[in-house]
Structures are given as C-alpha cells and as structure tokens.
Coordinates of C-alpha atoms in Angstrom, one line a residue:
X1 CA -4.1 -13.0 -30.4
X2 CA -4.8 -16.3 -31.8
X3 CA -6.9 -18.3 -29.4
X4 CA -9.2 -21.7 -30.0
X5 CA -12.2 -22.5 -30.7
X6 CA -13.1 -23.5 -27.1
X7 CA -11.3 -20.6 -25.2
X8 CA -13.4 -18.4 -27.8
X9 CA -16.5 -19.5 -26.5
X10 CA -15.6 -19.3 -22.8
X11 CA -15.1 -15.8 -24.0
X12 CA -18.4 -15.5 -25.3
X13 CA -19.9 -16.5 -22.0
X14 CA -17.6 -14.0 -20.1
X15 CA -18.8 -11.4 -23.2
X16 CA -22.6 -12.2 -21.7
X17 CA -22.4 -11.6 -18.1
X18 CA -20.2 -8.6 -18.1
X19 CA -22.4 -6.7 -20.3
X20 CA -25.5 -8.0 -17.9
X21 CA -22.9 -6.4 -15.4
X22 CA -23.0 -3.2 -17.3
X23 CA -26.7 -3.0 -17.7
X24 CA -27.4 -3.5 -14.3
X25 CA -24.9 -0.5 -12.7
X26 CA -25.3 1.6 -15.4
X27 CA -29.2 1.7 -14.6
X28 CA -28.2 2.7 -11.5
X29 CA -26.5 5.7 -12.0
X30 CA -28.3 6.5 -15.0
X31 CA -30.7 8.9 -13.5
X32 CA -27.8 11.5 -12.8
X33 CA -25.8 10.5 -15.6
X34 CA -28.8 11.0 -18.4
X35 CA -29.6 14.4 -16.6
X36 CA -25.9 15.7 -16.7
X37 CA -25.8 14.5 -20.4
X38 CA -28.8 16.2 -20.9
X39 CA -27.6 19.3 -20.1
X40 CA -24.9 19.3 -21.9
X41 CA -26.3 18.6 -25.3
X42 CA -28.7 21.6 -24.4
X43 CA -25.3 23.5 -24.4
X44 CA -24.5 22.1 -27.5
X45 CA -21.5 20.1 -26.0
X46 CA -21.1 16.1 -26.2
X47 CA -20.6 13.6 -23.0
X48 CA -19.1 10.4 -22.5
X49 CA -18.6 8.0 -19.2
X50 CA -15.3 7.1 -19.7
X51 CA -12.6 5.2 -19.1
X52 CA -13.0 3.3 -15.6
X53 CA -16.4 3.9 -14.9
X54 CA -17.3 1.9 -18.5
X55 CA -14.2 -0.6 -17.0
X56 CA -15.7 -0.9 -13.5
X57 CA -19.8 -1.0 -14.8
X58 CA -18.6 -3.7 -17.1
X59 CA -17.5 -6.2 -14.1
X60 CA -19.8 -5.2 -12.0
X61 CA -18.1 -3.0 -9.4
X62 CA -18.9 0.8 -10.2
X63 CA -18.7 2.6 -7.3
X64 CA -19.6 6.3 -6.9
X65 CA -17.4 8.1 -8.7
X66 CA -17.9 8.4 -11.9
X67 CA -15.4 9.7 -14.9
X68 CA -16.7 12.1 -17.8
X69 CA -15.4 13.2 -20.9
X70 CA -16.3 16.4 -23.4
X71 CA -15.5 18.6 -25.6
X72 CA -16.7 21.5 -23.5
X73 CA -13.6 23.2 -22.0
X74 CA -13.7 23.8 -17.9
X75 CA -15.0 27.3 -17.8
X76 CA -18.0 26.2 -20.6
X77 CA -18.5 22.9 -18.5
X78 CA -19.0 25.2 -14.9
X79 CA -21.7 27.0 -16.2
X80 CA -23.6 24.0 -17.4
X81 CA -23.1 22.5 -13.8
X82 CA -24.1 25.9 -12.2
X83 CA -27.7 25.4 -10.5
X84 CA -27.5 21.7 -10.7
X85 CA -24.6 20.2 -9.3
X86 CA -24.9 20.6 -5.2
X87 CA -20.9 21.2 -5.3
X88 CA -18.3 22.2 -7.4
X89 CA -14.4 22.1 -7.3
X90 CA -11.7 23.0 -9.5
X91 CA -8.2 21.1 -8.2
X92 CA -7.7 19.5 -11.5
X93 CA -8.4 22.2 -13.4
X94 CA -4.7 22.2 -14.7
X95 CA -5.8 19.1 -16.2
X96 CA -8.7 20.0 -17.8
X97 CA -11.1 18.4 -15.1
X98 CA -13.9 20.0 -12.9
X99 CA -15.3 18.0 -10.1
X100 CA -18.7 18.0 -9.4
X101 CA -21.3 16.7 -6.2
X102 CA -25.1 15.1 -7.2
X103 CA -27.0 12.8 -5.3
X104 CA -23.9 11.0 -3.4
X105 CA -22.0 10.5 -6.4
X106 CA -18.6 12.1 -6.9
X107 CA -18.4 13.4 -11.1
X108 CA -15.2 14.5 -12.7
X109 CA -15.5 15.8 -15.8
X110 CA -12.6 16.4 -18.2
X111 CA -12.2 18.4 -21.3
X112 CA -10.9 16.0 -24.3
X113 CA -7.2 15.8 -23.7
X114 CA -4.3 15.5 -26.1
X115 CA -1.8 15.2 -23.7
X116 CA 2.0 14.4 -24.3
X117 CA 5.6 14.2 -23.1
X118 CA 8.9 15.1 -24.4
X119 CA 10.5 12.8 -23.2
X120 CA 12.8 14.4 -20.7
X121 CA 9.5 16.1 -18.5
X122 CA 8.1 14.1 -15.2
X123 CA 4.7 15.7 -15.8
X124 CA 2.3 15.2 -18.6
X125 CA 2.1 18.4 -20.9
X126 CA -1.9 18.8 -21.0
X127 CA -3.3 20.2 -24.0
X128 CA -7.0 19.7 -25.0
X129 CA -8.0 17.5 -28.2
X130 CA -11.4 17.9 -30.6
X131 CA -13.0 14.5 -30.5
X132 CA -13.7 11.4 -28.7
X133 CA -12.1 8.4 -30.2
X134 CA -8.6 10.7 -30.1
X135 CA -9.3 10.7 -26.4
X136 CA -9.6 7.4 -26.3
X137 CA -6.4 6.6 -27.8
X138 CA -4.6 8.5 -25.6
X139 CA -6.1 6.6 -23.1
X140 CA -3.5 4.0 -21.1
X141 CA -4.9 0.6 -21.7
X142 CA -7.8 -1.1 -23.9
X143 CA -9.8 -1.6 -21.2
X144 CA -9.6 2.3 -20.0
X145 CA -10.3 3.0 -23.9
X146 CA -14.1 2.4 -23.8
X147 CA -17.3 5.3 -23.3
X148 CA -20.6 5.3 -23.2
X149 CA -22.5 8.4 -24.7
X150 CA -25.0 10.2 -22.6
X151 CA -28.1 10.4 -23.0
X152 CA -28.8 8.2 -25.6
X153 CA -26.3 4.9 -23.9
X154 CA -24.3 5.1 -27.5
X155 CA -21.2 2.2 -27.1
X156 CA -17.4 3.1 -28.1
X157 CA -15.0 0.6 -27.9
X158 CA -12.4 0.9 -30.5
X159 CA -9.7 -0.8 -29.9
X160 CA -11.6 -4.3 -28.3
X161 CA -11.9 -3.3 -24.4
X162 CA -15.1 -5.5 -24.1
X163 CA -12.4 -8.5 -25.8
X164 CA -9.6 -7.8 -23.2
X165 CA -11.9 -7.8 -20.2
X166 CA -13.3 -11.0 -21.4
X167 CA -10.1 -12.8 -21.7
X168 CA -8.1 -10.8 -18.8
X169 CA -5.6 -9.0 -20.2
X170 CA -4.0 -5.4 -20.4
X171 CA -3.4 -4.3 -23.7
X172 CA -2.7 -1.0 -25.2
X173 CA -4.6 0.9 -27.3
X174 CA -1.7 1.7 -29.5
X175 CA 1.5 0.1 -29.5
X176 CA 3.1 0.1 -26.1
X177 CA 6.2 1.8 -26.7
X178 CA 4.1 5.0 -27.7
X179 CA 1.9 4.4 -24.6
X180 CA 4.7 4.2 -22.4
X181 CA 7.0 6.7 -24.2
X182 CA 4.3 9.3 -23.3
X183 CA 3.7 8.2 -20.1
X184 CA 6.4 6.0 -18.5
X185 CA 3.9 5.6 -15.3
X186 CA 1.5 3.5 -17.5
X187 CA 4.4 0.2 -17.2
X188 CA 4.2 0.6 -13.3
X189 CA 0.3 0.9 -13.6
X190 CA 0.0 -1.6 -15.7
X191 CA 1.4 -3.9 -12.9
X192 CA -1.0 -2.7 -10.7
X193 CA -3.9 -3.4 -13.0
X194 CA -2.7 -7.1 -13.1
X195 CA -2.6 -6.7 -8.8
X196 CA -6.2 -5.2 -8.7
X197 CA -7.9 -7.3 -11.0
X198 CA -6.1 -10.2 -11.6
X199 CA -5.4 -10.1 -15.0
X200 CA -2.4 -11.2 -17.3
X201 CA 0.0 -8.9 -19.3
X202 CA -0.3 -9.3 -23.0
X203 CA 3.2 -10.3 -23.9
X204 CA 3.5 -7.1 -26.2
X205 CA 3.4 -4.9 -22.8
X206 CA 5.2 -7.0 -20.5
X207 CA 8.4 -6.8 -23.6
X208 CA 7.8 -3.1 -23.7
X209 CA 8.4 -2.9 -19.9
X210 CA 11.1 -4.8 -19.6
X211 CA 13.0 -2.8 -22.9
X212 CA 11.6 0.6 -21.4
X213 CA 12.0 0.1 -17.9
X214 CA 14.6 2.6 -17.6
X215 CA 12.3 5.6 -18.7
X216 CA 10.5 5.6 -15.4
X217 CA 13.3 7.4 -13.6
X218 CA 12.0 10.2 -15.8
X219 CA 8.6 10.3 -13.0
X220 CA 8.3 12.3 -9.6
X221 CA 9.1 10.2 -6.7
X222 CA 5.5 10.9 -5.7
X223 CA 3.6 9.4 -8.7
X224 CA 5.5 6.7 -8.4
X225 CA 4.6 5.8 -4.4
X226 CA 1.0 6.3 -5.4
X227 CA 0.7 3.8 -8.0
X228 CA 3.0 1.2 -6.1
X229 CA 0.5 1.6 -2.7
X230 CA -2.3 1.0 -5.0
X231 CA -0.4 -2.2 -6.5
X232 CA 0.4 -3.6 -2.9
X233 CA -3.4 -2.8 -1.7
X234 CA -4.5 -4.8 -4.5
X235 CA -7.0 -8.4 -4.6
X236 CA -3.4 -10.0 -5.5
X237 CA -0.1 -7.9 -4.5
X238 CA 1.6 -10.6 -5.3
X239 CA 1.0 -11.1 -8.9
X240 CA 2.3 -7.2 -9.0
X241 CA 5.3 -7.6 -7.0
X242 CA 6.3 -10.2 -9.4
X243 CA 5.6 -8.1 -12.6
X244 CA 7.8 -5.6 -11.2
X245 CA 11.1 -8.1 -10.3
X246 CA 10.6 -9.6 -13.2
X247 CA 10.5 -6.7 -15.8
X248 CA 13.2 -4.8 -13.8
X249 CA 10.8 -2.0 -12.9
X250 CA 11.1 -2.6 -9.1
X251 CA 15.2 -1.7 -9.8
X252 CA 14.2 1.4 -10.4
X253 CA 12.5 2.4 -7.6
X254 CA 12.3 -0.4 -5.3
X255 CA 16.0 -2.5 -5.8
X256 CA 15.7 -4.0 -1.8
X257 CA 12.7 -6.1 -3.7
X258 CA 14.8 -7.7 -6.4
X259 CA 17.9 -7.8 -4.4
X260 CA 16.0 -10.4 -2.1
X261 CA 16.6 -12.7 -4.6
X262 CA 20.1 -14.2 -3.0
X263 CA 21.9 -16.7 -4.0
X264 CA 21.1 -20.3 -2.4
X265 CA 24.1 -22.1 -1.7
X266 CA 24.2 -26.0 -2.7
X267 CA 23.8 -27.0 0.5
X268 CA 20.3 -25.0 0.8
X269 CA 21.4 -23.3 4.4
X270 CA 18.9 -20.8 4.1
X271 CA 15.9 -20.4 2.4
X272 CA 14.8 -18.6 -0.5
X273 CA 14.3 -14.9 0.8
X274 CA 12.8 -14.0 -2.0
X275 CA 9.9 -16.5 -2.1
X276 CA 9.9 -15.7 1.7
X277 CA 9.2 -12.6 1.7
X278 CA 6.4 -13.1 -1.2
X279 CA 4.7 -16.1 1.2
X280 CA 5.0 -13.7 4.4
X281 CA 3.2 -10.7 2.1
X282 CA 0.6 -13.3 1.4
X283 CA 0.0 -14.8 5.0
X284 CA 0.0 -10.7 6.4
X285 CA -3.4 -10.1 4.1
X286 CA -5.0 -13.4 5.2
X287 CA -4.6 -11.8 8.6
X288 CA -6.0 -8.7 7.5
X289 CA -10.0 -8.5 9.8
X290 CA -11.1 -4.7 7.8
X291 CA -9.6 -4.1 4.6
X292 CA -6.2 -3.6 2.9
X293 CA -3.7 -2.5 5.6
X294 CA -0.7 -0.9 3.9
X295 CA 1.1 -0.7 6.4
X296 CA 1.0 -4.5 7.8
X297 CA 1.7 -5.6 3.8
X298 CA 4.7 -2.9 3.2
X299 CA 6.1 -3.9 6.9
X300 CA 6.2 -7.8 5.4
X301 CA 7.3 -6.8 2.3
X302 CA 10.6 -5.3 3.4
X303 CA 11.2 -7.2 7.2
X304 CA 13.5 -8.7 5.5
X305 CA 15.6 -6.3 3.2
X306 CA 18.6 -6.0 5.7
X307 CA 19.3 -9.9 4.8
X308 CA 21.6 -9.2 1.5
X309 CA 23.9 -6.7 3.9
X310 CA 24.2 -9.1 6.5
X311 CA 24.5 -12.4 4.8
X312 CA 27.5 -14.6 6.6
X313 CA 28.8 -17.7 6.2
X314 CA 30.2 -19.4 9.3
X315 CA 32.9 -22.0 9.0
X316 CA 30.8 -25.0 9.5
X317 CA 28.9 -23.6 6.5
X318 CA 25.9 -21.9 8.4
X319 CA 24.5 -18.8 7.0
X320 CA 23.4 -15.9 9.0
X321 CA 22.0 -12.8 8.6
X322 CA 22.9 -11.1 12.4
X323 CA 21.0 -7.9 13.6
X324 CA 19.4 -8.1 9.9
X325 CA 16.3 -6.1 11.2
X326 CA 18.3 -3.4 12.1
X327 CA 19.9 -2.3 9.1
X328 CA 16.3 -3.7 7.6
X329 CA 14.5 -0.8 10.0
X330 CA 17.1 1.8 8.1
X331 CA 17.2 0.9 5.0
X332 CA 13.2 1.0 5.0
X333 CA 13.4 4.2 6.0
X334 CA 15.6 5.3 3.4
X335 CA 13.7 3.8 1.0
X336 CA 9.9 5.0 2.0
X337 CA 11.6 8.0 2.7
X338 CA 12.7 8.7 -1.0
X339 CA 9.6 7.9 -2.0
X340 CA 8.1 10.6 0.0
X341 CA 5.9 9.0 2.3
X342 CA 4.5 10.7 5.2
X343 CA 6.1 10.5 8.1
X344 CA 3.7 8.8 10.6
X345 CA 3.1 6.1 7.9
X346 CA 6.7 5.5 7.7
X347 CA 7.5 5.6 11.0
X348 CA 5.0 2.9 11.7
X349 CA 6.1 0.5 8.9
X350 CA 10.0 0.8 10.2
X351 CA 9.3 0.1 13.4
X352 CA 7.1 -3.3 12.6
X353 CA 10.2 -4.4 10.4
X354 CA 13.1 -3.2 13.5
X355 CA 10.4 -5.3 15.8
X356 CA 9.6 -8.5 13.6
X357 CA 12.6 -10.5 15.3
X358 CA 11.8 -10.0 18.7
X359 CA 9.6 -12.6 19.6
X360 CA 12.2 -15.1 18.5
X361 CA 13.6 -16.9 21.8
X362 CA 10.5 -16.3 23.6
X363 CA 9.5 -20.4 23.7
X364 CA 12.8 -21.3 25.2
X365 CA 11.2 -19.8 28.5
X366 CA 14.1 -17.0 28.7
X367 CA 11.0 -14.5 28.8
X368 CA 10.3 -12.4 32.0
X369 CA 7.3 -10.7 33.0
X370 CA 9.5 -7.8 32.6
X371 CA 10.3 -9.2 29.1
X372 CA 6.2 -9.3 27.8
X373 CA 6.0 -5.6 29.6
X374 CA 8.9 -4.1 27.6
X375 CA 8.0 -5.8 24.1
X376 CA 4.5 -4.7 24.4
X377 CA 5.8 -1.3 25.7
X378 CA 7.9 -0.7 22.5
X379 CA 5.3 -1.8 19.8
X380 CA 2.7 0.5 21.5
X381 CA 0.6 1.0 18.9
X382 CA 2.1 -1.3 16.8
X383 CA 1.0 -4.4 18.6
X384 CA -2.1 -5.9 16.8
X385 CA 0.0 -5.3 13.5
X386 CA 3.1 -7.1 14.9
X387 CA 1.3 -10.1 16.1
X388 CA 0.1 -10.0 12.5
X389 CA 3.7 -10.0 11.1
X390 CA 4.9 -12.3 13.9
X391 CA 2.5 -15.1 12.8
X392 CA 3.1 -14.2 9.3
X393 CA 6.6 -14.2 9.4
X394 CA 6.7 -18.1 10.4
X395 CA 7.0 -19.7 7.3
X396 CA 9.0 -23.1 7.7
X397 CA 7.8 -26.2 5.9
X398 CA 8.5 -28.2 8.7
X399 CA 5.1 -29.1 10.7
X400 CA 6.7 -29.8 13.9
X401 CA 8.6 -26.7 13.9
X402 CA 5.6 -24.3 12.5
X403 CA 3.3 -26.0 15.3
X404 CA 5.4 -25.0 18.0
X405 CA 6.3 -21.6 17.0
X406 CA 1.9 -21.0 16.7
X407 CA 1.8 -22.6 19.8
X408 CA 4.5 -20.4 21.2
X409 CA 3.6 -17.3 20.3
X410 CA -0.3 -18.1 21.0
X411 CA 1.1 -18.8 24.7
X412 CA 2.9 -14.7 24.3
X413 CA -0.6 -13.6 23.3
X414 CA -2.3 -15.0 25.6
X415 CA 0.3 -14.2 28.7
X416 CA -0.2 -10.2 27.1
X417 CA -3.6 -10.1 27.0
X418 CA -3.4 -11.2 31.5
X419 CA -0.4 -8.6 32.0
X420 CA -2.9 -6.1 30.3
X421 CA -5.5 -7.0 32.1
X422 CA -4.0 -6.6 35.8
X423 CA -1.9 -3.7 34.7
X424 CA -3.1 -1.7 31.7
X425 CA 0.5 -2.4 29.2
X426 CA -1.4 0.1 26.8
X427 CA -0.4 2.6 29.0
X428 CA 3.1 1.9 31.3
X429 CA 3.7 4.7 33.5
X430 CA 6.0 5.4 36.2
X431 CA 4.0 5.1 40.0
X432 CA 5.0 8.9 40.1
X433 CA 4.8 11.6 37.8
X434 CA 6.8 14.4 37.2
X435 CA 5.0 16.9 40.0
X436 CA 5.3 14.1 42.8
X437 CA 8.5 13.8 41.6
X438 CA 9.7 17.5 42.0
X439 CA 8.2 17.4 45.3
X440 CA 9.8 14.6 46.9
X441 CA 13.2 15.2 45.5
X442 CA 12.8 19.4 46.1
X443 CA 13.7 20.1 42.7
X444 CA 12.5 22.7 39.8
X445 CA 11.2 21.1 36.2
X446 CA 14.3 20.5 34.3
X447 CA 16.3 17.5 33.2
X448 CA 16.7 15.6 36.9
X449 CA 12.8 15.2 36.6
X450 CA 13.7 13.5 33.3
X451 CA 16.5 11.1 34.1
X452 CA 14.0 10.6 37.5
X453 CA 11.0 9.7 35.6
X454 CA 13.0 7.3 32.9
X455 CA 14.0 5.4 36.1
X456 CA 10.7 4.9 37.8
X457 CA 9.4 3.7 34.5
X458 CA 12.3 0.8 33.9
X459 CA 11.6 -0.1 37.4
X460 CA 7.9 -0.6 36.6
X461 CA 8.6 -1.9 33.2
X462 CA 10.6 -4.7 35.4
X463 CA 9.0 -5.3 38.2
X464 CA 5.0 -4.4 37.4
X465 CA 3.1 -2.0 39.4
X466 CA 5.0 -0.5 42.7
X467 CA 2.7 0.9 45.5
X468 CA 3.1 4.5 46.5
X469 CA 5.8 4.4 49.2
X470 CA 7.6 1.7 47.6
X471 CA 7.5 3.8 44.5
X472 CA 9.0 6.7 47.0
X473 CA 11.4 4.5 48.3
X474 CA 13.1 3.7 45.3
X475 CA 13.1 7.1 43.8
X476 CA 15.0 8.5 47.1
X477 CA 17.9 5.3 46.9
X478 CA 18.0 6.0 43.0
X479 CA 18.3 10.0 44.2
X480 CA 20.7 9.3 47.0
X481 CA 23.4 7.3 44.6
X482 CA 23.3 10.0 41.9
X483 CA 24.3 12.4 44.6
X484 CA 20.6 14.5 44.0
X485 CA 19.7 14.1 47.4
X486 CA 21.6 13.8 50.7

C-alpha cells in the first residue's frame, strides 16, 4: 500500500506505543511464559506465543489466555506439562491443541498445523506441519501471523503484522482467495475483526469477499453463529453488520439483514429500515449498564425484519407494515433457529422483537391499570431489556415527536415501577391457588383447576389484587355459569 509521507509518520508513532504496549503485558506474563519455554527447550522442542496473544500484547489488552505454538506433537507436549501445569485438558486434541492451568492463566498449546480444505468439507482437515513461519502462513490474517519465541523474546513477523496494526487494517498473509479458499469462515471473521477492533478491510480482502461470498455455505451452521455473536458483541457492531450487507455475506446466512434495505418511495412515506434498524442497534448498546448483551443487540437487530412481508401501500399513498412484529417474532425464530441457537437464548430474543410495538398508543391515555399489569406480565423477564428496545426503537428526527414519545414512555416506567410496588407485577398470581381452588369448587386436580386458575389470574391481571372472599366470590359466579357448580 502506497501511503504519504505524513500518514507514514503517524505510523511511526502508532509503531512506538504499541510495542511499549507489548513490553509492558508481555512482562507480565513472562514469568509463566519463560518457564513453560523453558521446559520445552529442555525437551528439545521449540515455543512460540502466537497468534492473538502477540495481537492482543501488542495493543495492550492481553488477557489471560494465552496461545502457544510447537513442534512438539500433543502426547510429547503432556509430558512436558506433567508436574508443572496445575491442570490439564485434552478437548482440542483433534486439533492438535492441549490446554493447560498455571498461575490463573488459561495456556493452549498447539502442535504446528498444516491444515487444509478440499473444498467441498465444512471442517478443516488438520494435519501437523515442521516449522514455524509455515504455521504462520497458514495463519488467517497478518495480524494473527506474528510470534514471539520463548525464552529468549525472539520476534517473528513475516508478512508486516506490526505494519497492519499500526495503520488498522486486516490483511492476509497470503493472497486472500487462498486464505479464504481454505477456510471460508476467515471472510465472516474478518468482519468481525473490523467490529472488535475497529479496523478497515484492505481492499484486496473486502474484493475477495465479495467474489467468494458464496463458499461460506460450505460451513456448519454452528461456526457460523459463533463468529456472527462475536461480530455483534463487538466495540462497533455496526461497522460489521455493514461489511456483511455490503459484501453479500449476510445473504448467505443472514438475508432478513440485507432485505431491510426496501425501497423508499419518492414521496419518502417511510423511513429507511435499513439505516433504522442500524441506528436502533446503536442506541440498544448505549443503553447497555454491564457489558455486551446479545440478546438486547440481536432483539434490535431483527425487530424489524417482518417489515419487507408486510409492506402496504394505502390509496392515499401511506405505507404500512401491519402486525409487522408478528411475522418479525417468527421469522426470528426461524432464523436463530437455523443457526442453532439455544433455545432459552432464542426464545428471549423472539419475544423482545413480538413485544417491541406494544408500547405504541400508550401516550394517547388508552392505557389501563389493567393495561401496565398485563404488558409487564408478558415481558416477565424480559422487561429491563424491553424498556431498552422501547427507548431504542424511537428513532424519529423530529424533536417534538422524539420528546414526547421519552416523555411518554418515562411516564409508563414510572406508573410500573408504583404498580410493582403496591402489588409485586414480578410475580401476578391468582388470590387463590390451585388447592383452595379444588376445595372450594369440590373438585380433583385436573383441567377445571386449570381453566379455574387462568380465570382468577385475568381477573387480577384486570382489576389488581382481590381480597380473599371477593377472590371466592368470583370463582363460585365464574363456576356457577360454566355449569361446575350448582
């Protein structure tokens, strides 16, 4: 890449802190790392921290788990950790890689690779390599590509990882058609890359992605989901989400993302959904009080994915997307669904995106007490996260209008938090359960208990907290009319 003079210099400066970066968190670790190397030169075997670790040390954010490569193979590399390591465990072993436990820090240690594809596989065909800088090659992007040789600190950094962290980009080690030809994940990681640390694509990669975008239907559904949560827990999501539209990645496993991108007819009746959603991504992690929550930013990533299927056009020239959280809530489940997403997680994101609409009408003053009980009732758990969304979701450029709907639902907050206060919403229950119930009405357990107990529950859903012979009362008229009781 051809830069100037004064963007050259600007490097140089970056060049300087990040290796007072590396100097500093290296030291830190050093004590275990040097004594690990150690031993494994007394084997007669080489090792390296590699690959994020030198990545991570470099900017300054090494954490404590730290990556190792060698030549020793995993049965030679046990034995040098036996007696030394306080744990040992051998779940990537399929991979070459033995984990180990030492002083708090997490080490994985993985026999030089040579892996491959054959282009028609989902899985990487492991077989070990003989030397460090083929390693490194096979390594996904320049800035993975680097190592640092223990004990004696010994630099690698053949193909210009210190350069590319300097100036911010991802960059291949190789070209990237054989990077992603082996590995078709690497175009989907390198998106997240540019979501977790900010950085630009060169335009080598992002051309490769966009002509190769196809082969990622050749990885598991699961691989996939793993690299996109990283990508949307990221410092910048956004950055990410874009890459993906924009190469043609997300069509591959995410088309609701790109099919946001409606047409916006010349009279501008509705806004850009697109953009929307992006913006309502954005205001969801400003919201955010204790770390990434994937769950808040997939919820306002796909609210409003039921839009394209229910775009209408009145004939006054309105657009309208009716019941558009509905088929949003389904085809959100069909689509985390594919991806093989646990269950609980994806039960909590559909139900924030079948929820997000609800407030809407709230400051015309239609809202009940009964109202607040049953909206707070059916987010349950939910609740903090769909105030999140709620506020999020309000995204109108017009001040008047974005005034009123923050003042509007800061009045619902506020009218929840007294309804929870004088009666406990966390927890609605009918003002009988199921054994007063089967004594009053003289039946066995069974499904009249049921229908019974659904009915004292809408009645306190409507009309708050019922003393106990009220609550009697209206069990025995609600028994009497369904013929249970003479």
């Amino acid at each position: 890449m051809s830069e100037s003079p004064a963007a050259s210099a600007a490097d140089r400066r970056e060049l300087t802190a990040v290796q007072r970066n590396a100097v500093t968190e290296l030291l830190r670790v050093s004590p275990v790392a040097d004594e690990l190397g150690r031993r494994f030169a007394a084997a007669g075997h080489e090792l390296h921290l590699v690959g994020g670790s030198v990545r991570d040390a470099l900017l300054g954010r090494l954490g404590n788990d730290l990556d190792f490569c060698t030549d020793a193979e995993p049965d030679e590399t046990l034995r040098v950790l036996k007696g030394w390591a306080e744990a040992t465990w051998e779940t990537g072993r399929e991979f070459g890689t033995i984990g180990a436990q030492r002083r708090g820090l997490l080490l994985e240690i993985t026999t030089f690779r040579a892996e491959s594809y054959d282009g028609v596989s989902r899985n990487p065909v492991v077989a070990y390599g003989t030397n460090l800088m083929d390693d490194l090659r096979r390594r996904d992007f320049t800035i993975n590509a680097m190592a640092v040789s223990l004990p004696d600190h010994r630099f690698t950094d053949p193909y210009g990882g210190v350069d590319d962290l300097a100036a911010k980009v991802i960059r291949t080690p190789g070209t990237p058609q054989e990077s992603f030809g082996d590995d078709p994940l690497r175009m989907l990681r390198a998106a997240r890359f540019a979501a977790q640390l900010r950085f630009a694509l060169h335009p080598q990669v992002r051309a490769a992605m966009v002509q190769m975008a196809a082969d990622l239907d050749r990885i598991t559904a699961e691989r996939i989901r793993d690299e996109f949560t990283k990508l949307l827990c990221g410092a910048d999501p956004i950055r990410g989400l874009r890459l993906l539209v924009e190469t043609g990645l997300a069509d591959r496993f995410l088309p609701e993302l790109s099919g946001l991108k409606l047409e916006i007819d010349e009279h501008a009746q509705h806004k850009d959904v697109y953009e929307h959603t992006l913006t309502v991504v954005s205001n969801a992690i400003s919201l955010e009080s204790d770390g990434a929550d994937f769950v808040l930013r997939m919820a306002a990533l796909m609210h409003d994915v039921g839009k394209p299927a229910t775009k209408a056009v009145t004939p006054d020239g309105r657009v309208s997307f009716h019941h558009h959280e509905v088929v949003g809530a389904r085809l959100t489940k069909q689509r985390m669904k594919a991806l093989r997403y646990p269950k609980d997680v994806m039960t909590q994101v559909v139900g924030l995106v079948g929820l997000h609409l609800r407030f809407y009408g709230y400051g015309r003053g239609e809202w009940t007490d009964s109202a607040v009980r049953r909206y707070v009732t059916d987010a349950g758990d939910l609740l903090s996260r769909l105030h999140k969304l709620t506020r999020s979701d309000c995204t109108t450029r017009n001040r008047r209008k974005a005034a009123q709907l923050a003042a509007d639902y800061g009045a619902l907050e506020e009218r929840i938090a007294r309804l929870q206060a004088e009666e406990d919403l966390a927890r609605v229950r009918p003002d009988l359960d199921g054994n007063a119930i089967m004594e009053l009405l003289g039946v066995p357990p069974g499904p009249i208990v049921g229908r019974a107990w659904r009915h004292l529950k809408e009645l306190r859903l409507e009309h708050g907290p019922l003393d106990r012979d009220a609550a009697e009362a209206a069990l025995l008229r609600w028994a009497r009319a369904e013929g249970i009781v003479d």
